[in-house]
Short mmCIF file of C-alpha atoms in Angstrom, two decimals:
data_model
loop_
_atom_site.label_atom_id
_atom_site.label_comp_id
_atom_site.label_asym_id
_atom_site.label_seq_id
_atom_site.Cartn_x
_atom_site.Cartn_y
_atom_site.Cartn_z
CA GLY N 25 98.94 -23.39 4.44
CA ALA N 26 96.02 -24.29 2.20
CA VAL N 27 93.34 -21.71 1.73
CA VAL N 28 89.63 -22.26 1.41
CA SER N 29 87.31 -19.38 0.66
CA GLN N 30 83.62 -19.20 1.32
CA HIS N 31 81.15 -16.69 -0.06
CA PRO N 32 79.16 -14.93 1.10
CA SER N 33 80.21 -14.47 4.69
CA TRP N 34 76.82 -13.03 5.78
CA VAL N 35 73.39 -13.52 4.30
CA ILE N 36 70.11 -12.08 5.50
CA CYS N 37 67.09 -13.21 3.51
CA LYS N 38 63.34 -13.45 3.67
CA SER N 39 61.63 -16.69 4.41
CA GLY N 40 60.93 -18.68 1.27
CA THR N 41 63.93 -17.51 -0.73
CA SER N 42 66.85 -19.69 -1.77
CA VAL N 43 70.41 -18.96 -0.80
CA LYS N 44 73.56 -20.22 -2.50
CA ILE N 45 76.86 -20.49 -0.66
CA GLU N 46 80.10 -21.10 -2.52
CA CYS N 47 83.17 -22.92 -1.27
CA ARG N 48 86.45 -22.75 -3.12
CA SER N 49 89.87 -24.35 -2.53
CA LEU N 50 92.23 -21.69 -3.74
CA ASP N 51 95.61 -23.44 -3.93
CA PHE N 52 94.84 -27.12 -4.22
CA GLN N 53 92.33 -29.43 -5.93
CA ALA N 54 89.84 -31.05 -3.70
CA THR N 55 88.00 -34.11 -4.87
CA THR N 56 86.11 -34.18 -1.58
CA MET N 57 84.53 -31.28 0.19
CA PHE N 58 82.32 -31.24 3.25
CA TRP N 59 79.46 -29.03 4.47
CA TYR N 60 78.87 -28.47 8.16
CA ARG N 61 76.37 -26.60 10.26
CA GLN N 62 77.19 -25.18 13.61
CA PHE N 63 74.77 -23.87 16.23
CA PRO N 64 75.96 -21.44 18.89
CA LYS N 65 78.30 -22.93 21.43
CA GLN N 66 78.09 -26.34 19.81
CA SER N 67 80.37 -28.53 17.80
CA LEU N 68 80.22 -28.87 14.06
CA MET N 69 77.52 -31.08 12.60
CA LEU N 70 78.35 -32.73 9.26
CA MET N 71 75.58 -32.23 6.73
CA ALA N 72 77.03 -33.91 3.64
CA THR N 73 80.10 -35.08 1.82
CA SER N 74 80.55 -33.60 -1.60
CA ASN N 75 82.49 -35.53 -4.23
CA GLU N 76 83.53 -33.95 -7.49
CA GLY N 77 81.51 -35.24 -10.37
CA SER N 78 79.10 -37.33 -8.36
CA LYS N 79 76.13 -36.92 -6.05
CA ALA N 80 76.64 -35.74 -2.55
CA THR N 81 76.30 -38.13 0.38
CA TYR N 82 74.00 -36.69 3.03
CA GLU N 83 74.03 -37.48 6.73
CA GLN N 84 71.07 -39.00 8.35
CA GLY N 85 68.33 -36.44 8.99
CA VAL N 86 69.57 -33.89 6.47
CA GLU N 87 67.05 -33.18 3.76
CA LYS N 88 68.82 -33.43 0.43
CA ASP N 89 66.02 -31.60 -1.41
CA LYS N 90 66.37 -28.67 0.95
CA PHE N 91 70.15 -28.54 1.01
CA LEU N 92 71.30 -28.91 -2.58
CA ILE N 93 74.96 -29.58 -3.08
CA ASN N 94 76.85 -29.37 -6.31
CA HIS N 95 80.54 -30.11 -6.72
CA ALA N 96 81.06 -29.09 -10.30
CA SER N 97 84.81 -28.81 -10.28
CA LEU N 98 87.87 -29.76 -8.28
CA THR N 99 87.93 -26.35 -6.62
CA LEU N 100 84.28 -25.43 -6.18
CA SER N 101 81.39 -26.84 -4.24
CA THR N 102 78.09 -25.01 -3.67
CA LEU N 103 75.38 -25.42 -1.09
CA THR N 104 71.92 -24.05 -1.88
CA VAL N 105 69.45 -23.71 0.91
CA THR N 106 66.11 -23.88 -0.88
CA SER N 107 63.02 -22.19 0.43
CA ALA N 108 64.78 -21.03 3.53
CA HIS N 109 62.89 -20.68 6.79
CA PRO N 110 63.94 -19.16 10.09
CA GLU N 111 64.94 -22.49 11.51
CA ASP N 112 67.60 -22.75 8.80
CA SER N 113 69.33 -19.74 10.34
CA SER N 114 72.78 -20.98 11.33
CA PHE N 115 76.51 -20.82 10.71
CA TYR N 116 77.44 -22.97 7.65
CA ILE N 117 81.05 -23.99 7.20
CA CYS N 118 82.65 -25.83 4.31
CA SER N 119 85.87 -27.74 4.25
CA ALA N 120 88.06 -29.10 1.44
CA ARG N 121 90.22 -32.13 1.83
CA ASP N 122 93.77 -31.83 0.56
CA PRO N 123 94.38 -35.14 -1.20
CA VAL N 124 98.13 -34.89 -0.73
CA GLY N 125 98.17 -34.68 3.04
CA GLY N 126 94.61 -35.71 3.84
CA THR N 127 93.87 -32.68 6.02
CA GLN N 128 90.55 -30.85 5.83
CA TYR N 129 90.96 -27.12 5.55
CA PHE N 130 88.00 -25.00 6.46
CA GLY N 131 86.42 -21.91 4.94
CA PRO N 132 85.63 -18.90 7.04
CA GLY N 133 81.95 -19.78 7.27
CA THR N 134 78.67 -18.18 6.23
CA ARG N 135 76.23 -16.81 8.75
CA LEU N 136 72.71 -17.20 7.44
CA LEU N 137 69.74 -15.30 8.99
CA VAL N 138 66.34 -16.01 7.63
CA LEU N 139 63.67 -13.48 8.59
CA ALA K 29 81.96 -46.16 15.73
CA GLN K 30 84.30 -43.30 16.30
CA LYS K 31 84.05 -40.99 19.24
CA VAL K 32 86.09 -38.00 20.49
CA THR K 33 85.74 -36.75 24.06
CA GLN K 34 86.89 -33.35 25.23
CA ALA K 35 85.97 -33.44 28.86
CA GLN K 36 86.84 -29.83 29.53
CA THR K 37 84.02 -27.59 28.39
CA GLU K 38 85.61 -24.34 29.48
CA ILE K 39 89.03 -23.37 30.80
CA SER K 40 90.03 -19.98 32.07
CA VAL K 41 93.64 -19.02 32.72
CA VAL K 42 95.71 -15.93 33.27
CA GLU K 43 98.14 -14.85 30.62
CA LYS K 44 101.52 -16.63 30.73
CA GLU K 45 100.11 -19.72 32.41
CA ASP K 46 100.52 -23.05 30.71
CA VAL K 47 97.33 -24.91 29.83
CA THR K 48 96.64 -28.41 28.61
CA LEU K 49 93.55 -29.36 26.63
CA ASP K 50 92.57 -32.99 26.88
CA CYS K 51 91.36 -35.19 24.08
CA VAL K 52 90.42 -38.88 24.32
CA TYR K 53 89.28 -40.84 21.32
CA GLU K 54 87.70 -44.17 20.45
CA THR K 55 88.01 -46.04 17.18
CA ARG K 56 88.18 -49.57 15.89
CA ASP K 57 90.47 -48.58 13.09
CA THR K 58 94.14 -49.46 13.25
CA THR K 59 95.04 -46.53 11.06
CA TYR K 60 93.58 -43.12 11.63
CA TYR K 61 94.34 -39.44 11.76
CA LEU K 62 93.98 -37.09 14.73
CA PHE K 63 93.61 -33.35 14.38
CA TRP K 64 93.41 -30.19 16.42
CA TYR K 65 91.62 -27.09 15.15
CA LYS K 66 91.27 -23.65 16.65
CA GLN K 67 88.10 -21.63 16.21
CA PRO K 68 88.50 -17.99 17.30
CA PRO K 69 85.50 -15.74 17.78
CA SER K 70 85.52 -14.91 14.05
CA GLY K 71 84.36 -18.48 13.39
CA GLU K 72 86.89 -19.85 10.95
CA LEU K 73 88.44 -23.16 11.92
CA VAL K 74 92.21 -22.99 11.77
CA PHE K 75 94.15 -26.16 11.30
CA LEU K 76 96.81 -26.73 13.92
CA ILE K 77 98.08 -30.27 13.56
CA ARG K 78 97.50 -33.65 12.04
CA ARG K 79 98.91 -36.81 13.54
CA ASN K 80 98.99 -40.26 11.86
CA SER K 81 98.21 -43.16 14.18
CA PHE K 82 101.55 -44.74 13.31
CA ASP K 83 103.47 -41.71 14.52
CA GLU K 84 103.52 -41.42 18.27
CA GLN K 85 106.22 -38.85 18.45
CA ASN K 86 105.27 -35.75 20.36
CA GLU K 87 105.44 -32.54 18.44
CA ILE K 88 106.32 -28.99 19.36
CA SER K 89 105.58 -25.91 17.35
CA GLY K 90 106.49 -22.71 19.10
CA ARG K 91 104.36 -22.43 22.19
CA TYR K 92 102.22 -25.38 21.14
CA SER K 93 102.95 -28.98 21.90
CA TRP K 94 101.04 -32.23 21.46
CA ASN K 95 101.27 -35.46 23.38
CA PHE K 96 99.96 -38.49 21.50
CA GLN K 97 99.62 -41.72 23.55
CA LYS K 98 97.96 -44.69 21.86
CA SER K 99 98.04 -46.67 25.08
CA THR K 100 95.55 -44.28 26.60
CA SER K 101 93.95 -43.16 23.36
CA SER K 102 94.75 -39.56 24.11
CA PHE K 103 95.97 -36.65 22.10
CA ASN K 104 96.47 -33.76 24.42
CA PHE K 105 97.37 -30.25 23.47
CA THR K 106 99.43 -27.89 25.61
CA ILE K 107 99.92 -24.14 25.21
CA THR K 108 102.92 -22.81 26.95
CA ALA K 109 102.96 -19.23 28.26
CA SER K 110 99.41 -18.61 27.07
CA GLN K 111 98.44 -15.26 25.51
CA VAL K 112 95.19 -13.45 25.15
CA VAL K 113 95.18 -14.24 21.44
CA ASP K 114 95.02 -17.93 22.28
CA SER K 115 91.42 -17.41 23.46
CA ALA K 116 89.27 -19.57 21.24
CA VAL K 117 87.39 -22.82 21.05
CA TYR K 118 89.67 -25.75 20.35
CA PHE K 119 88.41 -28.85 18.68
CA CYS K 120 90.01 -32.28 18.59
CA ALA K 121 88.95 -34.48 15.67
CA LEU K 122 89.48 -37.99 14.35
CA SER K 123 89.17 -39.50 10.90
CA GLU K 124 89.84 -42.85 9.24
CA ALA K 125 92.93 -43.24 7.12
CA ARG K 126 91.42 -45.62 4.59
CA SER K 127 90.64 -44.13 1.13
CA GLY K 128 87.11 -43.32 0.11
CA GLY K 129 84.95 -40.21 0.41
CA SER K 130 82.87 -41.15 3.44
CA ASN K 131 85.92 -42.46 5.22
CA TYR K 132 87.43 -38.99 5.31
CA LYS K 133 84.72 -37.70 7.61
CA LEU K 134 85.88 -35.95 10.71
CA THR K 135 84.49 -36.90 14.08
CA PHE K 136 84.74 -33.86 16.31
CA GLY K 137 84.81 -33.49 20.05
CA LYS K 138 82.50 -30.92 21.54
CA GLY K 139 85.28 -28.42 21.89
CA THR K 140 86.99 -26.67 24.75
CA LEU K 141 86.48 -22.95 25.19
CA LEU K 142 89.78 -21.45 26.36
CA THR K 143 89.76 -17.95 27.85
CA VAL K 144 93.07 -16.33 28.51
CA ASN K 145 92.71 -13.31 30.70
CA PRO K 146 95.28 -10.48 30.78
#
C-alpha cells in the first residue's frame, strides 16, 4: 500500500520555540494533504487542507498564523507550529490523498510536548 | 452536513470470538466514499478499506469483512476469530466523491476501542 512518512516522530521543546513537522508521500504524488490533531482518547480533528502550490485551507478555529502550512511539492507538506506553548502539546498526524484511488493514507504521527 | 456515528465506545472480547463494529453515517451526497481505519497503540492510522457508494457488495479480506447497506446507512465491520493483535481503535470515516480539495475531507466517527484478551 501507499506509504506516508512523517518526521520527527517525537518533539520536546521549550515554550516559545517553533517546531516544523514534515509529511512526505513516498510512492505517490499527492496534490492534497491534510493535517490533523488528536487529543488522547479522542477522534481526529482536521486542522487544515494543504493543496500543492496554493494556500492551505484552515478549519474554523484553527489559527493560520500559528500553524503554518506549506505544500511546496507533490510529495511534501510541512506544518510549523510557531511560538509553541504547552497547550499546543498534542499528537499531530498528516495524511496524503492518493489521486488515483482517492484514499487518504496517514503518516505515523508526531507527538509534540511543549514544556 | 456529514456525520458518522460509532455508537460502541469500547468493546472487549476474548480471543477467537467474532466481533462486529458498527458504523452509521449521514450525508446528503449521492456519491461518497466510506472508509475504515485501524489505529493501534503506536498511533499510526492504517487504511483497511474504501467503499464507493455505488458498490454495495460486501467484502471479505481474510478475517475481516464489511457489510455495506445503503438502506440503513450502515457500514459495519466484522472481525472473525479475533486475535490479540486486533486490539486497537477503529475509525469509520466518510468523504464526498466530488472533485475539489475541500470535498476530500474525511468525517470521522469517534472510534471504537477494541480490546481482545488472550
